[in-house]
Amino acid sequence: MTSTQAPAPGRASVRRPGDRIFSGLSLSAGVLILVILAGVAIFLTVQGIPGITAHPDEVKSGKSFLPYVWPLVYGTLIAATIAMVIAVPVAIGVALFISHYAPRKLGQSLGYLIDLLAAVPSVVYGLWGIGFLAPHMVPFYAWLDEHLGFLPFFGPASATGRTILTASIVLAVMILPIMTAICREIFLQTPRLHEEAALALGATRWEMARLAIFPYARSGIVSAAMLGLGRALGETLAVAMVLSVGVGTVTANLIGSDNPSTIAANIALGFAEATGKSVNALIASGLVLFVITFLVNFAARSIVDRRKEFSGAN
């Protein structure tokens, strides 16, 4: 029998050229990401400050920066929040069905179909939203206006269906593939012994999922949700195509014809015609979106780290 001996104290371990090359490439990739992130932040800050401090007469909107950007922030957060409320339960349910309920061949086929949704361009989702979804949502919006119109969220209804709720549904469909794929892979990594132990103690399949799979996959579910939220916050073309945008609108009505725009869609629609300080104002709104995305990811990381010691994975 041969025994593996540890290197003598003080003796440097010999590193092969391949190890040194791989270590250098990994370090360079990590540093490059930080440099790019810092460069984007510096560019947005330097170019955005003139837009923040610009006089209302110097920009196309005719407003100072805070009244100009607040409706855009509101629209961005509302659209992303509704999309997450719709997409997260669906993604978890589909992923759980594929990984633990569906027959093997059916689960693989559904997994491939879900993954293919990620390859659909944004413009196709926008065309689907404006050409199919919006007209078919009009009767539903009319029903909401008739029966729930006393609530500020549902009335008066739009006659075209191009509302913030329609845009949010399109966003939910767009972020569904990546969230489902991540949740599915995390669910499949649940230790088999945990699942069999729960079933042996008399748990149903749903109780097994709730007691064994979800605790193990909690951090992965949060990570998937944050990736989906990042996509929803930054989506541009589909929202710009679907949404019937109002001018500086802040409203609780989700099905009306006068809707708040999002930061990304506003930049895409206004950048081509912007000049002077108006360009800086658009870049400044991009800086606000950058900060929002950073704060959301920072909060998600804090939640994952705080719950890590209670996770079933540990």
mmCIF file of C-alpha atoms in Angstrom:
data_model
loop_
_atom_site.group_PDB
_atom_site.id
_atom_site.type_symbol
_atom_site.label_atom_id
_atom_site.label_comp_id
_atom_site.label_asym_id
_atom_site.label_seq_id
_atom_site.Cartn_x
_atom_site.Cartn_y
_atom_site.Cartn_z
ATOM 1 C CA MET A 1 0.000 0.000 0.000
ATOM 2 C CA THR A 2 1.203 3.476 -0.804
ATOM 3 C CA SER A 3 0.546 6.389 1.488
ATOM 4 C CA THR A 4 0.259 10.013 0.508
ATOM 5 C CA GLN A 5 2.738 12.142 2.390
ATOM 6 C CA ALA A 6 2.185 15.818 3.038
ATOM 7 C CA PRO A 7 4.912 18.159 1.834
ATOM 8 C CA ALA A 8 7.524 18.993 4.415
ATOM 9 C CA PRO A 9 6.995 22.249 6.336
ATOM 10 C CA GLY A 10 8.581 25.193 4.607
ATOM 11 C CA ARG A 11 8.862 23.362 1.300
ATOM 12 C CA ALA A 12 7.072 25.153 -1.502
ATOM 13 C CA SER A 13 4.663 23.024 -3.506
ATOM 14 C CA VAL A 14 5.499 22.648 -7.176
ATOM 15 C CA ARG A 15 2.890 24.241 -9.433
ATOM 16 C CA ARG A 16 2.521 23.025 -12.960
ATOM 17 C CA PRO A 17 2.404 25.520 -15.838
ATOM 18 C CA GLY A 18 -1.251 24.664 -16.495
ATOM 19 C CA ASP A 19 -2.155 25.501 -12.891
ATOM 20 C CA ARG A 20 -0.371 28.851 -13.098
ATOM 21 C CA ILE A 21 -2.045 29.708 -16.396
ATOM 22 C CA PHE A 22 -5.514 28.746 -15.102
ATOM 23 C CA SER A 23 -4.956 30.699 -11.876
ATOM 24 C CA GLY A 24 -3.850 33.767 -13.827
ATOM 25 C CA LEU A 25 -6.814 33.582 -16.194
ATOM 26 C CA SER A 26 -9.263 33.202 -13.304
ATOM 27 C CA LEU A 27 -7.740 36.131 -11.437
ATOM 28 C CA SER A 28 -7.740 38.250 -14.597
ATOM 29 C CA ALA A 29 -11.402 37.444 -15.285
ATOM 30 C CA GLY A 30 -12.401 38.412 -11.743
ATOM 31 C CA VAL A 31 -10.437 41.670 -11.883
ATOM 32 C CA LEU A 32 -11.824 42.444 -15.353
ATOM 33 C CA ILE A 33 -15.393 42.160 -14.072
ATOM 34 C CA LEU A 34 -14.644 44.607 -11.253
ATOM 35 C CA VAL A 35 -12.927 47.011 -13.661
ATOM 36 C CA ILE A 36 -15.892 46.924 -16.063
ATOM 37 C CA LEU A 37 -18.351 47.465 -13.218
ATOM 38 C CA ALA A 38 -16.308 50.382 -11.886
ATOM 39 C CA GLY A 39 -16.025 51.828 -15.399
ATOM 40 C CA VAL A 40 -19.787 51.688 -15.918
ATOM 41 C CA ALA A 41 -20.409 53.319 -12.539
ATOM 42 C CA ILE A 42 -17.884 56.087 -13.232
ATOM 43 C CA PHE A 43 -19.291 56.754 -16.701
ATOM 44 C CA LEU A 44 -22.870 56.941 -15.459
ATOM 45 C CA THR A 45 -21.876 59.208 -12.586
ATOM 46 C CA VAL A 46 -19.725 61.604 -14.621
ATOM 47 C CA GLN A 47 -22.193 61.846 -17.503
ATOM 48 C CA GLY A 48 -25.263 61.818 -15.271
ATOM 49 C CA ILE A 49 -24.359 64.621 -12.859
ATOM 50 C CA PRO A 50 -24.935 67.368 -15.486
ATOM 51 C CA GLY A 51 -28.396 65.909 -16.091
ATOM 52 C CA ILE A 52 -29.166 65.844 -12.366
ATOM 53 C CA THR A 53 -28.143 69.469 -11.896
ATOM 54 C CA ALA A 54 -29.612 70.748 -15.192
ATOM 55 C CA HIS A 55 -32.201 73.530 -15.151
ATOM 56 C CA PRO A 56 -35.697 72.475 -16.314
ATOM 57 C CA ASP A 57 -35.376 74.770 -19.348
ATOM 58 C CA GLU A 58 -32.280 72.865 -20.511
ATOM 59 C CA VAL A 59 -33.943 69.464 -20.834
ATOM 60 C CA LYS A 60 -36.675 68.214 -23.130
ATOM 61 C CA SER A 61 -38.993 67.162 -20.287
ATOM 62 C CA GLY A 62 -39.099 70.708 -18.885
ATOM 63 C CA LYS A 63 -38.738 69.353 -15.341
ATOM 64 C CA SER A 64 -36.016 69.140 -12.757
ATOM 65 C CA PHE A 65 -34.462 65.721 -12.318
ATOM 66 C CA LEU A 66 -36.419 64.395 -9.332
ATOM 67 C CA PRO A 67 -39.919 65.102 -10.718
ATOM 68 C CA TYR A 68 -38.706 63.697 -14.047
ATOM 69 C CA VAL A 69 -37.242 60.432 -12.763
ATOM 70 C CA TRP A 70 -39.727 59.615 -9.985
ATOM 71 C CA PRO A 71 -42.561 58.429 -12.306
ATOM 72 C CA LEU A 72 -40.008 56.295 -14.180
ATOM 73 C CA VAL A 73 -38.782 54.694 -10.950
ATOM 74 C CA TYR A 74 -42.374 54.076 -9.928
ATOM 75 C CA GLY A 75 -43.223 52.426 -13.248
ATOM 76 C CA THR A 76 -40.061 50.309 -13.177
ATOM 77 C CA LEU A 77 -40.719 49.014 -9.659
ATOM 78 C CA ILE A 78 -44.429 48.398 -10.273
ATOM 79 C CA ALA A 79 -43.845 46.443 -13.498
ATOM 80 C CA ALA A 80 -41.021 44.377 -11.993
ATOM 81 C CA THR A 81 -42.956 43.655 -8.796
ATOM 82 C CA ILE A 82 -46.068 42.446 -10.629
ATOM 83 C CA ALA A 83 -43.907 40.328 -12.940
ATOM 84 C CA MET A 84 -42.208 38.713 -9.952
ATOM 85 C CA VAL A 85 -45.522 38.045 -8.195
ATOM 86 C CA ILE A 86 -46.705 36.206 -11.306
ATOM 87 C CA ALA A 87 -43.473 34.454 -12.294
ATOM 88 C CA VAL A 88 -42.018 33.204 -8.995
ATOM 89 C CA PRO A 89 -44.858 30.818 -8.004
ATOM 90 C CA VAL A 90 -45.172 29.574 -11.586
ATOM 91 C CA ALA A 91 -41.421 28.989 -11.896
ATOM 92 C CA ILE A 92 -41.250 27.093 -8.594
ATOM 93 C CA GLY A 93 -44.309 24.992 -9.486
ATOM 94 C CA VAL A 94 -43.068 24.137 -12.980
ATOM 95 C CA ALA A 95 -39.588 23.320 -11.691
ATOM 96 C CA LEU A 96 -40.975 21.090 -8.946
ATOM 97 C CA PHE A 97 -43.266 19.294 -11.411
ATOM 98 C CA ILE A 98 -40.418 18.691 -13.858
ATOM 99 C CA SER A 99 -37.968 17.487 -11.206
ATOM 100 C CA HIS A 100 -40.177 15.375 -8.919
ATOM 101 C CA TYR A 101 -43.658 14.781 -10.336
ATOM 102 C CA ALA A 102 -43.535 14.395 -14.109
ATOM 103 C CA PRO A 103 -42.412 11.158 -15.790
ATOM 104 C CA ARG A 104 -38.784 11.298 -16.853
ATOM 105 C CA LYS A 105 -39.364 11.758 -20.593
ATOM 106 C CA LEU A 106 -42.142 14.276 -20.086
ATOM 107 C CA GLY A 107 -40.026 16.212 -17.599
ATOM 108 C CA GLN A 108 -37.095 16.361 -20.028
ATOM 109 C CA SER A 109 -39.350 17.548 -22.849
ATOM 110 C CA LEU A 110 -40.899 20.262 -20.682
ATOM 111 C CA GLY A 111 -37.446 21.306 -19.518
ATOM 112 C CA TYR A 112 -36.281 21.724 -23.116
ATOM 113 C CA LEU A 113 -39.376 23.743 -23.991
ATOM 114 C CA ILE A 114 -38.910 26.041 -21.015
ATOM 115 C CA ASP A 115 -35.243 26.536 -21.902
ATOM 116 C CA LEU A 116 -36.205 27.416 -25.484
ATOM 117 C CA LEU A 117 -38.243 30.360 -24.194
ATOM 118 C CA ALA A 118 -34.977 31.986 -23.129
ATOM 119 C CA ALA A 119 -33.834 32.030 -26.771
ATOM 120 C CA VAL A 120 -36.860 34.034 -27.964
ATOM 121 C CA PRO A 121 -35.798 37.646 -28.739
ATOM 122 C CA SER A 122 -37.356 40.515 -26.825
ATOM 123 C CA VAL A 123 -38.931 41.932 -29.975
ATOM 124 C CA VAL A 124 -40.896 38.698 -30.440
ATOM 125 C CA TYR A 125 -42.265 38.969 -26.919
ATOM 126 C CA GLY A 126 -43.161 42.589 -27.646
ATOM 127 C CA LEU A 127 -44.981 41.648 -30.841
ATOM 128 C CA TRP A 128 -46.824 38.873 -29.008
ATOM 129 C CA GLY A 129 -47.789 41.269 -26.250
ATOM 130 C CA ILE A 130 -49.074 44.019 -28.531
ATOM 131 C CA GLY A 131 -50.616 41.795 -31.202
ATOM 132 C CA PHE A 132 -52.131 38.949 -29.182
ATOM 133 C CA LEU A 133 -52.065 39.440 -25.427
ATOM 134 C CA ALA A 134 -53.249 43.046 -25.234
ATOM 135 C CA PRO A 135 -56.410 42.595 -27.383
ATOM 136 C CA HIS A 136 -57.322 39.386 -25.550
ATOM 137 C CA MET A 137 -56.957 41.100 -22.165
ATOM 138 C CA VAL A 138 -59.497 43.822 -22.996
ATOM 139 C CA PRO A 139 -62.594 41.750 -21.977
ATOM 140 C CA PHE A 140 -60.871 40.734 -18.747
ATOM 141 C CA TYR A 141 -60.023 44.358 -17.970
ATOM 142 C CA ALA A 142 -63.607 45.362 -18.678
ATOM 143 C CA TRP A 143 -64.778 42.683 -16.241
ATOM 144 C CA LEU A 144 -62.358 43.962 -13.598
ATOM 145 C CA ASP A 145 -63.589 47.506 -14.135
ATOM 146 C CA GLU A 146 -67.210 46.433 -13.826
ATOM 147 C CA HIS A 147 -66.872 44.240 -10.738
ATOM 148 C CA LEU A 148 -63.803 45.633 -8.956
ATOM 149 C CA GLY A 149 -63.806 49.185 -10.217
ATOM 150 C CA PHE A 150 -64.285 50.503 -6.687
ATOM 151 C CA LEU A 151 -60.636 49.593 -6.068
ATOM 152 C CA PRO A 152 -58.028 52.094 -7.311
ATOM 153 C CA PHE A 153 -56.162 49.314 -9.153
ATOM 154 C CA PHE A 154 -58.923 48.336 -11.583
ATOM 155 C CA GLY A 155 -60.547 51.198 -13.352
ATOM 156 C CA PRO A 156 -61.247 52.837 -15.652
ATOM 157 C CA ALA A 157 -60.129 50.166 -18.104
ATOM 158 C CA SER A 158 -58.135 50.698 -21.278
ATOM 159 C CA ALA A 159 -59.832 50.010 -24.617
ATOM 160 C CA THR A 160 -56.593 48.716 -26.177
ATOM 161 C CA GLY A 161 -55.237 46.469 -23.422
ATOM 162 C CA ARG A 162 -51.815 48.160 -23.587
ATOM 163 C CA THR A 163 -51.464 48.636 -19.856
ATOM 164 C CA ILE A 164 -48.842 48.252 -17.159
ATOM 165 C CA LEU A 165 -50.443 44.939 -16.187
ATOM 166 C CA THR A 166 -50.086 43.613 -19.742
ATOM 167 C CA ALA A 167 -46.450 44.698 -19.820
ATOM 168 C CA SER A 168 -45.893 42.975 -16.478
ATOM 169 C CA ILE A 169 -47.370 39.721 -17.807
ATOM 170 C CA VAL A 170 -44.999 39.897 -20.782
ATOM 171 C CA LEU A 171 -42.094 40.464 -18.373
ATOM 172 C CA ALA A 172 -43.225 37.496 -16.277
ATOM 173 C CA VAL A 173 -43.137 35.235 -19.342
ATOM 174 C CA MET A 174 -39.692 36.564 -20.264
ATOM 175 C CA ILE A 175 -38.109 35.901 -16.852
ATOM 176 C CA LEU A 176 -39.799 32.519 -16.417
ATOM 177 C CA PRO A 177 -37.195 30.384 -18.269
ATOM 178 C CA ILE A 178 -34.128 31.406 -16.272
ATOM 179 C CA MET A 179 -35.945 31.155 -12.941
ATOM 180 C CA THR A 180 -37.410 27.750 -13.801
ATOM 181 C CA ALA A 181 -34.070 26.378 -15.006
ATOM 182 C CA ILE A 182 -32.228 27.427 -11.848
ATOM 183 C CA CYS A 183 -34.962 26.157 -9.508
ATOM 184 C CA ARG A 184 -35.109 22.851 -11.390
ATOM 185 C CA GLU A 185 -31.376 22.272 -11.043
ATOM 186 C CA ILE A 186 -31.443 23.182 -7.347
ATOM 187 C CA PHE A 187 -34.379 20.854 -6.686
ATOM 188 C CA LEU A 188 -32.566 17.987 -8.419
ATOM 189 C CA GLN A 189 -29.570 18.481 -6.125
ATOM 190 C CA THR A 190 -31.588 17.811 -2.978
ATOM 191 C CA PRO A 191 -30.013 14.831 -1.175
ATOM 192 C CA ARG A 192 -31.978 11.712 -1.983
ATOM 193 C CA LEU A 193 -31.717 10.532 1.612
ATOM 194 C CA HIS A 194 -33.579 13.635 2.818
ATOM 195 C CA GLU A 195 -36.473 12.923 0.474
ATOM 196 C CA GLU A 196 -36.616 9.208 1.298
ATOM 197 C CA ALA A 197 -36.467 9.932 5.025
ATOM 198 C CA ALA A 198 -39.436 12.302 4.786
ATOM 199 C CA LEU A 199 -41.448 9.766 2.797
ATOM 200 C CA ALA A 200 -40.497 6.974 5.212
ATOM 201 C CA LEU A 201 -41.878 9.024 8.106
ATOM 202 C CA GLY A 202 -45.264 9.156 6.371
ATOM 203 C CA ALA A 203 -45.037 12.521 4.620
ATOM 204 C CA THR A 204 -46.951 13.058 1.402
ATOM 205 C CA ARG A 205 -45.081 14.155 -1.707
ATOM 206 C CA TRP A 206 -46.084 17.759 -1.086
ATOM 207 C CA GLU A 207 -45.005 17.550 2.561
ATOM 208 C CA MET A 208 -41.724 15.999 1.422
ATOM 209 C CA ALA A 209 -41.199 18.925 -0.947
ATOM 210 C CA ARG A 210 -42.071 21.450 1.752
ATOM 211 C CA LEU A 211 -39.929 19.853 4.470
ATOM 212 C CA ALA A 212 -36.973 18.489 2.496
ATOM 213 C CA ILE A 213 -36.675 20.240 -0.881
ATOM 214 C CA PHE A 214 -37.619 23.850 -0.183
ATOM 215 C CA PRO A 215 -35.355 24.302 2.886
ATOM 216 C CA TYR A 216 -32.430 22.889 0.917
ATOM 217 C CA ALA A 217 -33.176 25.066 -2.121
ATOM 218 C CA ARG A 218 -34.058 28.309 -0.307
ATOM 219 C CA SER A 219 -30.893 30.183 -1.275
ATOM 220 C CA GLY A 220 -31.124 28.920 -4.854
ATOM 221 C CA ILE A 221 -34.740 30.097 -5.138
ATOM 222 C CA VAL A 222 -33.754 33.553 -3.887
ATOM 223 C CA SER A 223 -30.870 33.672 -6.365
ATOM 224 C CA ALA A 224 -33.175 32.656 -9.230
ATOM 225 C CA ALA A 225 -35.697 35.298 -8.214
ATOM 226 C CA MET A 226 -32.994 37.987 -8.130
ATOM 227 C CA LEU A 227 -31.747 37.045 -11.594
ATOM 228 C CA GLY A 228 -35.311 37.255 -12.880
ATOM 229 C CA LEU A 229 -35.815 40.583 -11.129
ATOM 230 C CA GLY A 230 -32.672 41.953 -12.743
ATOM 231 C CA ARG A 231 -34.018 40.954 -16.162
ATOM 232 C CA ALA A 232 -37.393 42.541 -15.380
ATOM 233 C CA LEU A 233 -35.835 45.792 -14.174
ATOM 234 C CA GLY A 234 -33.663 46.200 -17.249
ATOM 235 C CA GLU A 235 -35.969 44.970 -20.011
ATOM 236 C CA THR A 236 -36.404 47.621 -22.672
ATOM 237 C CA LEU A 237 -37.831 46.688 -26.045
ATOM 238 C CA ALA A 238 -40.795 44.531 -25.042
ATOM 239 C CA VAL A 239 -42.026 47.061 -22.486
ATOM 240 C CA ALA A 240 -41.564 49.950 -24.915
ATOM 241 C CA MET A 241 -43.612 48.112 -27.548
ATOM 242 C CA VAL A 242 -46.454 47.003 -25.279
ATOM 243 C CA LEU A 243 -46.927 49.937 -22.948
ATOM 244 C CA SER A 244 -49.145 52.906 -23.759
ATOM 245 C CA VAL A 245 -47.078 55.511 -21.931
ATOM 246 C CA GLY A 246 -48.389 58.604 -20.224
ATOM 247 C CA VAL A 247 -46.411 61.766 -19.567
ATOM 248 C CA GLY A 248 -45.045 61.782 -16.036
ATOM 249 C CA THR A 249 -47.841 59.527 -14.816
ATOM 250 C CA VAL A 250 -47.970 58.082 -11.309
ATOM 251 C CA THR A 251 -51.167 56.100 -10.873
ATOM 252 C CA ALA A 252 -52.342 53.036 -8.987
ATOM 253 C CA ASN A 253 -54.596 51.985 -11.886
ATOM 254 C CA LEU A 254 -53.060 48.854 -13.459
ATOM 255 C CA ILE A 255 -55.473 48.537 -16.379
ATOM 256 C CA GLY A 256 -55.872 52.137 -17.523
ATOM 257 C CA SER A 257 -54.746 53.767 -20.750
ATOM 258 C CA ASP A 258 -52.531 56.297 -18.941
ATOM 259 C CA ASN A 259 -49.549 54.298 -17.661
ATOM 260 C CA PRO A 260 -46.186 55.098 -16.084
ATOM 261 C CA SER A 261 -43.158 54.256 -18.195
ATOM 262 C CA THR A 262 -40.048 52.397 -17.037
ATOM 263 C CA ILE A 263 -36.518 53.761 -16.932
ATOM 264 C CA ALA A 264 -35.170 51.358 -19.538
ATOM 265 C CA ALA A 265 -38.068 51.894 -21.951
ATOM 266 C CA ASN A 266 -37.842 55.675 -21.539
ATOM 267 C CA ILE A 267 -34.131 55.630 -22.392
ATOM 268 C CA ALA A 268 -34.732 53.469 -25.460
ATOM 269 C CA LEU A 269 -37.553 55.677 -26.742
ATOM 270 C CA GLY A 270 -35.942 59.034 -25.997
ATOM 271 C CA PHE A 271 -32.217 58.608 -26.571
ATOM 272 C CA ALA A 272 -32.275 58.892 -30.381
ATOM 273 C CA GLU A 273 -33.905 62.339 -30.318
ATOM 274 C CA ALA A 274 -32.193 63.681 -27.181
ATOM 275 C CA THR A 275 -29.610 66.450 -27.386
ATOM 276 C CA GLY A 276 -27.556 68.448 -24.916
ATOM 277 C CA LYS A 277 -28.506 68.093 -21.284
ATOM 278 C CA SER A 278 -31.410 65.825 -22.209
ATOM 279 C CA VAL A 279 -28.856 63.104 -22.998
ATOM 280 C CA ASN A 280 -27.284 63.624 -19.576
ATOM 281 C CA ALA A 281 -30.726 63.381 -17.964
ATOM 282 C CA LEU A 282 -31.313 60.016 -19.652
ATOM 283 C CA ILE A 283 -27.890 58.794 -18.519
ATOM 284 C CA ALA A 284 -28.687 59.998 -14.999
ATOM 285 C CA SER A 285 -31.886 57.938 -15.049
ATOM 286 C CA GLY A 286 -29.722 54.971 -16.094
ATOM 287 C CA LEU A 287 -27.573 55.666 -13.034
ATOM 288 C CA VAL A 288 -30.700 55.489 -10.878
ATOM 289 C CA LEU A 289 -31.562 52.107 -12.428
ATOM 290 C CA PHE A 290 -27.981 50.955 -11.793
ATOM 291 C CA VAL A 291 -28.264 51.910 -8.124
ATOM 292 C CA ILE A 292 -31.668 50.197 -7.788
ATOM 293 C CA THR A 293 -30.314 46.980 -9.298
ATOM 294 C CA PHE A 294 -27.260 47.105 -7.031
ATOM 295 C CA LEU A 295 -29.378 47.621 -3.913
ATOM 296 C CA VAL A 296 -31.741 44.795 -4.877
ATOM 297 C CA ASN A 297 -28.860 42.352 -5.387
ATOM 298 C CA PHE A 298 -27.185 43.509 -2.176
ATOM 299 C CA ALA A 299 -30.405 42.922 -0.244
ATOM 300 C CA ALA A 300 -30.814 39.488 -1.821
ATOM 301 C CA ARG A 301 -27.252 38.523 -0.884
ATOM 302 C CA SER A 302 -27.886 39.669 2.684
ATOM 303 C CA ILE A 303 -31.035 37.540 2.870
ATOM 304 C CA VAL A 304 -29.211 34.475 1.533
ATOM 305 C CA ASP A 305 -26.286 34.913 3.935
ATOM 306 C CA ARG A 306 -28.585 35.481 6.900
ATOM 307 C CA ARG A 307 -30.605 32.326 6.189
ATOM 308 C CA LYS A 308 -27.604 30.172 5.202
ATOM 309 C CA GLU A 309 -27.059 28.681 8.666
ATOM 310 C CA PHE A 310 -30.742 27.668 8.827
ATOM 311 C CA SER A 311 -30.726 26.116 5.353
ATOM 312 C CA GLY A 312 -31.403 22.444 4.937
ATOM 313 C CA ALA A 313 -28.214 22.276 2.875
ATOM 314 C CA ASN A 314 -26.221 22.749 6.074
#
